[in-house]
Amino acid sequence: MSPLRVCIVGSGNWGSAIARIIGQNVQKSNRFDPTVKMWVFEEIINGRKLTEIINQEHENVKYLPGYKIPKNVVAVPDVVEATSWADILVFVLPHQFIGRICEQIADHIKSGTFGISLIKGIDEGPEGLKLISDLIREKLKIEISVLMGANIAKEVADEKFCETTIGCKNEKQGEIFKELMQTPNFRITVVLDSDTVEICGALKNIVAVGAGFCDGLGFGDNTKAAVIRLGLMEMVAFAKMFCRGPVSTATFLESCGVADLITTCYGGRNRRVAEAFARTGKSIQELENEMLNGQKLQGPQTSAEVYKILKQKNMLDKFPLFTTVYKICYEGLSIQDFIACLQNHPEHL
C-alpha cells in the first residue's frame, strides 16, 4: 500500500497544535507520507502572507506564537489544492465555516479518502439536530470520525499530559488515527459511540458560558460546581433524546465528557469571554473581537442552535441552563437572572 497522505483543514490555535503532533508522528511511521499539507486561510500579518511566514519560519505567529511547527507541514492557501491531494482529512476549524469549505472541495476529493473532525459544535437540520460529522459525511460522501477531549490548545502545544477521545465506527480507521495523533503526552482512547463523543464536544461549550457568567457575577466554586453538574445532566439528557443509536453513559466518563467539561469551565475562551460579558456589559461580538485575536467563540452560537432545536420539539423547559444561556446572549435577558435557572432546576431530567 502506498503511504497515506494527510491534510489538516484549518490552522487556528488548535489546528496548529495538532499540526505539531501530526507533523512529528508521520515521520516516525511508514504508514504515512512524510509531507503534511495544512490549509491556511490567507491573512496578511505585518505586510507578509501568513502561509509564507509558516513555510519560512515554521510558526503560526498569529494563532500559536512561540511554538515551532515541523518543517514537513506545508501551509497551502488554496483549500482545493490542499485537500485533493489527501487520503486523510483532519478538520479543525470553527463550525460555522465547515459547510462552505465542504462545498468548495466536494468535487475534488480522492476516492477512498476518509476524515476526522476536531470541530466542537452542532448544526440544525430539517429534522432538528445535525452533527458536524453528518454535515461533512453528506457533503463529501466520506467516512468521518471525531476527536473530542480536555485539550486546551496551548497546553497540548506545551506537551503537558492530557487525554482525548476518538469516536470511530470503523475500528481499522480508529487505529490509523491513534497512530497519527497519539503521543506519550496526548493519550487517546477510541470508542465506537461517536455521536455521543461529538455531542459532548459541542454542548460543553454552552455550560462553559454559564460557568463564565458565574465567575463574572462573583459566585464561588460551589456555584460553579452546580453549573457543571446541572450542565452535565442536560448534556446527558440531550444526547439520549437526540442520538440515533444507543447512548453509553460510560462515554460521559471519557475525556470527551466530564474531563472536557471541567477543563472548559475553568479555562478556555468560552468561560473567559462569558466572564467579561458579565463584568463589562459589552456584547458577545464586541468581546470576541477584542479578546480572541480573530478566533471564533463556539458556546453562544451552539446555544442558539440548541435553542432552536429544543423550541421546535417543545422542550425548552426541560433544559433551563441551555435555554438561559441562549436568552442572556441573544435576547437581552438580564445576567442577574442566571442563578434562577440553577435554583429552579428540576432534580431529574
CSV table of C-alpha atoms in Angstrom, one decimal:
chain,number,residue,atom,x,y,z
A,1,MET,CA,0.0,0.0,0.0
A,2,SER,CA,1.2,3.5,-0.8
A,3,PRO,CA,1.7,5.8,2.2
A,4,LEU,CA,-1.4,7.7,3.3
A,5,ARG,CA,-1.3,11.5,2.6
A,6,VAL,CA,-2.6,13.8,5.4
A,7,CYS,CA,-4.2,17.2,5.1
A,8,ILE,CA,-5.1,19.4,8.1
A,9,VAL,CA,-8.1,21.6,7.1
A,10,GLY,CA,-7.7,24.6,9.4
A,11,SER,CA,-4.9,26.4,11.1
A,12,GLY,CA,-6.1,28.3,14.2
A,13,ASN,CA,-4.5,27.6,17.6
A,14,TRP,CA,-6.0,24.1,17.9
A,15,GLY,CA,-5.2,23.3,14.2
A,16,SER,CA,-1.6,24.5,14.7
A,17,ALA,CA,-1.2,22.5,17.9
A,18,ILE,CA,-2.4,19.3,16.3
A,19,ALA,CA,-0.2,20.0,13.3
A,20,ARG,CA,2.8,19.9,15.6
A,21,ILE,CA,1.8,16.3,16.7
A,22,ILE,CA,0.8,15.0,13.2
A,23,GLY,CA,4.0,16.5,11.6
A,24,GLN,CA,6.2,14.7,14.1
A,25,ASN,CA,4.2,11.4,14.0
A,26,VAL,CA,4.1,10.9,10.2
A,27,GLN,CA,7.9,11.0,10.2
A,28,LYS,CA,8.1,8.0,12.6
A,29,SER,CA,5.8,5.7,10.6
A,30,ASN,CA,5.9,4.0,7.2
A,31,ARG,CA,2.1,4.2,7.1
A,32,PHE,CA,2.0,7.9,6.3
A,33,ASP,CA,3.5,10.2,3.6
A,34,PRO,CA,6.1,12.4,5.4
A,35,THR,CA,4.7,15.6,4.0
A,36,VAL,CA,1.6,17.1,5.6
A,37,LYS,CA,-0.4,19.8,3.9
A,38,MET,CA,-2.3,22.3,6.1
A,39,TRP,CA,-4.9,24.6,4.6
A,40,VAL,CA,-4.4,28.1,6.0
A,41,PHE,CA,-7.0,30.9,5.5
A,42,GLU,CA,-4.7,33.5,4.0
A,43,GLU,CA,-4.1,36.7,6.0
A,44,ILE,CA,-1.6,39.5,5.8
A,45,ILE,CA,0.5,39.8,9.0
A,46,ASN,CA,2.8,42.9,9.1
A,47,GLY,CA,2.8,43.0,5.3
A,48,ARG,CA,3.5,39.3,4.8
A,49,LYS,CA,1.3,36.4,3.9
A,50,LEU,CA,0.6,34.0,6.8
A,51,THR,CA,1.3,31.0,4.6
A,52,GLU,CA,4.7,32.4,3.7
A,53,ILE,CA,5.5,33.0,7.4
A,54,ILE,CA,4.5,29.5,8.3
A,55,ASN,CA,6.5,27.9,5.5
A,56,GLN,CA,9.6,30.0,6.0
A,57,GLU,CA,9.7,30.4,9.8
A,58,HIS,CA,7.7,27.3,10.7
A,59,GLU,CA,5.5,29.1,13.2
A,60,ASN,CA,1.9,30.3,13.2
A,61,VAL,CA,2.7,33.7,14.5
A,62,LYS,CA,-1.0,34.8,14.7
A,63,TYR,CA,-2.7,31.9,16.3
A,64,LEU,CA,0.0,29.9,18.1
A,65,PRO,CA,3.0,32.2,18.5
A,66,GLY,CA,6.1,30.8,20.1
A,67,TYR,CA,5.7,27.2,19.0
A,68,LYS,CA,7.5,25.7,16.1
A,69,ILE,CA,5.6,23.6,13.5
A,70,PRO,CA,7.6,20.8,11.9
A,71,LYS,CA,9.2,21.7,8.6
A,72,ASN,CA,7.3,18.8,6.8
A,73,VAL,CA,4.0,20.6,7.5
A,74,VAL,CA,3.4,22.8,4.4
A,75,ALA,CA,0.9,25.7,4.6
A,76,VAL,CA,-1.4,25.9,1.5
A,77,PRO,CA,-3.7,28.9,0.9
A,78,ASP,CA,-5.9,27.1,-1.7
A,79,VAL,CA,-8.3,24.6,0.1
A,80,VAL,CA,-8.9,22.6,-3.1
A,81,GLU,CA,-5.2,22.2,-3.8
A,82,ALA,CA,-4.5,21.1,-0.1
A,83,THR,CA,-7.4,18.6,0.2
A,84,SER,CA,-7.5,17.0,-3.3
A,85,TRP,CA,-4.0,15.5,-2.6
A,86,ALA,CA,-5.0,13.8,0.6
A,87,ASP,CA,-6.2,10.3,1.7
A,88,ILE,CA,-6.9,11.6,5.3
A,89,LEU,CA,-8.6,14.9,6.1
A,90,VAL,CA,-8.3,16.3,9.6
A,91,PHE,CA,-11.0,19.0,10.0
A,92,VAL,CA,-10.1,21.6,12.7
A,93,LEU,CA,-11.8,25.0,12.0
A,94,PRO,CA,-14.8,26.9,13.5
A,95,HIS,CA,-18.0,25.0,12.9
A,96,GLN,CA,-19.7,28.0,11.2
A,97,PHE,CA,-17.3,27.7,8.3
A,98,ILE,CA,-17.4,23.9,7.7
A,99,GLY,CA,-20.4,23.9,5.3
A,100,ARG,CA,-18.9,26.4,2.9
A,101,ILE,CA,-15.5,24.6,2.9
A,102,CYS,CA,-17.1,21.2,2.2
A,103,GLU,CA,-19.0,22.7,-0.8
A,104,GLN,CA,-15.7,24.1,-2.2
A,105,ILE,CA,-13.9,20.8,-2.0
A,106,ALA,CA,-16.7,18.2,-2.6
A,107,ASP,CA,-15.9,17.6,-6.3
A,108,HIS,CA,-12.1,17.3,-5.8
A,109,ILE,CA,-11.8,14.6,-3.1
A,110,LYS,CA,-9.9,11.4,-3.9
A,111,SER,CA,-11.8,8.1,-3.9
A,112,GLY,CA,-11.3,6.3,-0.6
A,113,THR,CA,-10.5,9.4,1.4
A,114,PHE,CA,-11.6,9.4,5.0
A,115,GLY,CA,-11.6,12.0,7.7
A,116,ILE,CA,-11.8,13.0,11.3
A,117,SER,CA,-13.4,16.1,12.8
A,118,LEU,CA,-12.0,18.0,15.7
A,119,ILE,CA,-14.7,20.6,15.4
A,120,LYS,CA,-16.8,21.3,18.6
A,121,GLY,CA,-20.3,22.4,17.5
A,122,ILE,CA,-23.6,21.3,16.0
A,123,ASP,CA,-25.8,22.5,13.2
A,124,GLU,CA,-29.5,22.5,12.8
A,125,GLY,CA,-31.1,20.5,10.0
A,126,PRO,CA,-34.7,19.9,8.9
A,127,GLU,CA,-35.0,17.1,11.4
A,128,GLY,CA,-33.6,19.2,14.2
A,129,LEU,CA,-30.1,18.3,15.3
A,130,LYS,CA,-27.3,17.8,12.8
A,131,LEU,CA,-23.9,16.8,13.8
A,132,ILE,CA,-20.9,18.4,12.1
A,133,SER,CA,-19.7,14.9,11.2
A,134,ASP,CA,-23.0,14.3,9.5
A,135,LEU,CA,-22.7,17.5,7.5
A,136,ILE,CA,-19.2,16.5,6.3
A,137,ARG,CA,-20.3,13.0,5.6
A,138,GLU,CA,-23.3,14.2,3.5
A,139,LYS,CA,-21.4,16.8,1.5
A,140,LEU,CA,-18.2,14.8,0.9
A,141,LYS,CA,-19.5,11.2,0.8
A,142,ILE,CA,-16.7,10.0,3.0
A,143,GLU,CA,-16.4,8.1,6.3
A,144,ILE,CA,-15.8,10.6,9.2
A,145,SER,CA,-14.8,10.1,12.8
A,146,VAL,CA,-14.5,12.6,15.6
A,147,LEU,CA,-11.9,13.6,18.2
A,148,MET,CA,-13.0,15.5,21.4
A,149,GLY,CA,-11.4,15.9,24.8
A,150,ALA,CA,-10.0,18.1,27.5
A,151,ASN,CA,-7.5,19.6,25.1
A,152,ILE,CA,-6.8,23.3,25.6
A,153,ALA,CA,-4.6,24.0,22.5
A,154,LYS,CA,-1.7,25.9,24.3
A,155,GLU,CA,-1.4,23.0,26.9
A,156,VAL,CA,-1.2,20.5,24.1
A,157,ALA,CA,1.4,22.6,22.3
A,158,ASP,CA,3.3,22.8,25.6
A,159,GLU,CA,3.2,18.9,25.6
A,160,LYS,CA,1.6,18.9,29.0
A,161,PHE,CA,0.0,15.4,29.6
A,162,CYS,CA,-3.7,15.2,28.6
A,163,GLU,CA,-6.2,12.6,27.3
A,164,THR,CA,-8.6,12.7,24.4
A,165,THR,CA,-11.4,10.5,22.9
A,166,ILE,CA,-11.8,9.4,19.3
A,167,GLY,CA,-15.3,8.3,18.4
A,168,CYS,CA,-15.0,6.0,15.4
A,169,LYS,CA,-17.4,3.5,14.0
A,170,ASN,CA,-14.7,1.9,11.8
A,171,GLU,CA,-12.1,0.2,14.1
A,172,LYS,CA,-9.4,0.0,11.5
A,173,GLN,CA,-9.6,3.7,10.9
A,174,GLY,CA,-9.6,4.3,14.7
A,175,GLU,CA,-6.2,2.5,14.8
A,176,ILE,CA,-4.9,4.7,12.0
A,177,PHE,CA,-6.0,7.9,13.7
A,178,LYS,CA,-4.5,6.7,17.0
A,179,GLU,CA,-1.1,6.1,15.3
A,180,LEU,CA,-1.4,9.5,13.5
A,181,MET,CA,-2.1,11.6,16.7
A,182,GLN,CA,-1.1,9.7,19.9
A,183,THR,CA,2.0,10.7,21.8
A,184,PRO,CA,3.2,9.9,25.3
A,185,ASN,CA,1.6,13.2,26.5
A,186,PHE,CA,-1.5,13.1,24.2
A,187,ARG,CA,-3.2,9.8,25.1
A,188,ILE,CA,-6.1,8.6,23.0
A,189,THR,CA,-9.0,6.3,23.8
A,190,VAL,CA,-11.0,5.0,20.9
A,191,VAL,CA,-14.8,4.4,21.4
A,192,LEU,CA,-17.5,3.3,19.0
A,193,ASP,CA,-20.1,5.7,20.4
A,194,SER,CA,-19.0,8.5,18.1
A,195,ASP,CA,-22.3,10.6,18.1
A,196,THR,CA,-22.2,10.9,21.9
A,197,VAL,CA,-18.5,11.9,21.8
A,198,GLU,CA,-19.3,14.7,19.3
A,199,ILE,CA,-22.4,15.9,21.2
A,200,CYS,CA,-20.3,16.2,24.4
A,201,GLY,CA,-17.7,18.3,22.5
A,202,ALA,CA,-20.4,20.8,21.3
A,203,LEU,CA,-22.6,21.1,24.4
A,204,LYS,CA,-19.9,21.6,27.0
A,205,ASN,CA,-19.2,25.0,25.4
A,206,ILE,CA,-22.7,26.1,26.4
A,207,VAL,CA,-22.1,25.0,30.0
A,208,ALA,CA,-18.7,26.9,30.0
A,209,VAL,CA,-20.5,30.1,29.1
A,210,GLY,CA,-22.7,29.5,32.2
A,211,ALA,CA,-19.5,29.0,34.2
A,212,GLY,CA,-18.1,32.2,32.9
A,213,PHE,CA,-21.3,34.1,33.9
A,214,CYS,CA,-21.0,32.6,37.4
A,215,ASP,CA,-17.4,33.9,37.6
A,216,GLY,CA,-18.3,37.3,36.3
A,217,LEU,CA,-21.1,37.6,38.8
A,218,GLY,CA,-18.7,36.9,41.6
A,219,PHE,CA,-20.1,33.5,42.8
A,220,GLY,CA,-17.8,30.9,44.2
A,221,ASP,CA,-16.6,27.4,43.4
A,222,ASN,CA,-19.7,25.8,45.0
A,223,THR,CA,-21.9,27.6,42.5
A,224,LYS,CA,-19.6,26.7,39.6
A,225,ALA,CA,-19.7,23.1,40.7
A,226,ALA,CA,-23.6,23.3,40.5
A,227,VAL,CA,-23.3,24.7,36.9
A,228,ILE,CA,-21.0,21.9,35.9
A,229,ARG,CA,-23.2,19.1,37.4
A,230,LEU,CA,-26.5,20.5,36.1
A,231,GLY,CA,-24.9,21.2,32.8
A,232,LEU,CA,-23.7,17.6,32.6
A,233,MET,CA,-27.3,16.4,33.4
A,234,GLU,CA,-28.6,18.5,30.5
A,235,MET,CA,-25.8,17.1,28.2
A,236,VAL,CA,-26.7,13.5,29.1
A,237,ALA,CA,-30.5,14.2,28.6
A,238,PHE,CA,-29.9,15.9,25.3
A,239,ALA,CA,-27.7,13.1,24.0
A,240,LYS,CA,-30.3,10.5,25.0
A,241,MET,CA,-33.0,12.4,23.3
A,242,PHE,CA,-31.3,13.2,20.0
A,243,CYS,CA,-28.7,10.5,19.3
A,244,ARG,CA,-29.9,7.9,16.7
A,245,GLY,CA,-28.2,4.9,18.3
A,246,PRO,CA,-27.8,3.8,22.0
A,247,VAL,CA,-26.0,6.3,24.3
A,248,SER,CA,-23.5,4.8,26.7
A,249,THR,CA,-23.3,6.6,30.0
A,250,ALA,CA,-19.7,5.4,30.2
A,251,THR,CA,-18.8,7.8,27.3
A,252,PHE,CA,-19.5,10.7,29.6
A,253,LEU,CA,-16.7,9.5,31.8
A,254,GLU,CA,-14.2,9.6,29.0
A,255,SER,CA,-12.1,12.7,28.3
A,256,CYS,CA,-14.7,14.0,25.8
A,257,GLY,CA,-17.3,14.1,28.6
A,258,VAL,CA,-16.7,15.2,32.2
A,259,ALA,CA,-13.0,15.9,31.7
A,260,ASP,CA,-13.5,18.3,28.8
A,261,LEU,CA,-16.5,19.9,30.7
A,262,ILE,CA,-14.4,20.6,33.8
A,263,THR,CA,-11.4,22.0,31.7
A,264,THR,CA,-13.6,24.2,29.7
A,265,CYS,CA,-15.5,25.6,32.7
A,266,TYR,CA,-12.2,26.6,34.4
A,267,GLY,CA,-10.1,27.5,31.3
A,268,GLY,CA,-10.9,28.1,27.7
A,269,ARG,CA,-12.2,31.0,25.7
A,270,ASN,CA,-15.9,30.5,26.2
A,271,ARG,CA,-15.6,30.8,30.0
A,272,ARG,CA,-13.2,33.8,29.7
A,273,VAL,CA,-15.4,35.8,27.3
A,274,ALA,CA,-18.6,35.0,29.3
A,275,GLU,CA,-16.9,36.3,32.5
A,276,ALA,CA,-16.0,39.5,30.6
A,277,PHE,CA,-19.6,39.8,29.3
A,278,ALA,CA,-20.9,39.6,32.9
A,279,ARG,CA,-18.4,42.2,34.2
A,280,THR,CA,-18.5,44.7,31.3
A,281,GLY,CA,-21.9,44.6,29.8
A,282,LYS,CA,-20.4,44.6,26.3
A,283,SER,CA,-21.9,42.3,23.6
A,284,ILE,CA,-20.5,38.9,22.9
A,285,GLN,CA,-19.5,40.0,19.4
A,286,GLU,CA,-17.6,43.1,20.8
A,287,LEU,CA,-15.7,40.9,23.3
A,288,GLU,CA,-15.0,38.2,20.7
A,289,ASN,CA,-13.3,40.9,18.5
A,290,GLU,CA,-11.4,42.4,21.5
A,291,MET,CA,-10.3,39.2,23.2
A,292,LEU,CA,-9.9,36.4,20.7
A,293,ASN,CA,-7.4,37.6,18.1
A,294,GLY,CA,-9.5,36.5,15.2
A,295,GLN,CA,-10.7,33.2,16.7
A,296,LYS,CA,-14.4,32.4,17.0
A,297,LEU,CA,-16.4,31.6,20.0
A,298,GLN,CA,-18.4,28.4,19.9
A,299,GLY,CA,-20.6,28.4,23.1
A,300,PRO,CA,-23.1,31.2,22.3
A,301,GLN,CA,-23.6,30.0,18.7
A,302,THR,CA,-24.1,26.4,19.8
A,303,SER,CA,-26.7,27.6,22.4
A,304,ALA,CA,-28.6,29.3,19.6
A,305,GLU,CA,-28.7,26.1,17.5
A,306,VAL,CA,-29.7,24.0,20.6
A,307,TYR,CA,-32.4,26.6,21.5
A,308,LYS,CA,-34.0,26.3,18.0
A,309,ILE,CA,-33.9,22.5,18.2
A,310,LEU,CA,-35.5,22.5,21.7
A,311,LYS,CA,-38.1,25.0,20.8
A,312,GLN,CA,-39.1,23.0,17.7
A,313,LYS,CA,-39.5,19.9,20.0
A,314,ASN,CA,-41.3,22.0,22.7
A,315,MET,CA,-38.7,21.0,25.3
A,316,LEU,CA,-37.2,24.3,26.4
A,317,ASP,CA,-38.5,23.9,30.0
A,318,LYS,CA,-36.5,20.6,30.3
A,319,PHE,CA,-33.2,22.4,29.6
A,320,PRO,CA,-33.2,25.5,31.7
A,321,LEU,CA,-29.4,26.1,31.8
A,322,PHE,CA,-29.0,25.8,28.0
A,323,THR,CA,-32.1,28.0,27.5
A,324,THR,CA,-31.0,30.7,29.9
A,325,VAL,CA,-27.5,30.9,28.4
A,326,TYR,CA,-29.1,31.5,25.0
A,327,LYS,CA,-31.5,34.1,26.3
A,328,ILE,CA,-28.8,36.1,28.1
A,329,CYS,CA,-26.5,36.0,25.0
A,330,TYR,CA,-29.2,36.8,22.4
A,331,GLU,CA,-32.5,38.0,23.8
A,332,GLY,CA,-31.4,40.6,26.4
A,333,LEU,CA,-32.3,38.5,29.5
A,334,SER,CA,-30.6,40.1,32.5
A,335,ILE,CA,-27.5,38.2,33.5
A,336,GLN,CA,-28.7,38.6,37.1
A,337,ASP,CA,-31.4,36.0,36.2
A,338,PHE,CA,-28.8,33.3,35.5
A,339,ILE,CA,-28.8,32.0,39.1
A,340,ALA,CA,-32.5,31.4,38.9
A,341,CYS,CA,-32.0,28.7,36.3
A,342,LEU,CA,-29.9,26.8,38.9
A,343,GLN,CA,-32.2,27.5,41.8
A,344,ASN,CA,-35.3,26.2,39.9
A,345,HIS,CA,-33.5,23.4,38.0
A,346,PRO,CA,-35.5,20.1,38.1
A,347,GLU,CA,-33.9,17.3,40.2
A,348,HIS,CA,-34.4,14.8,37.3
A,349,LEU,CA,-34.4,15.3,33.6
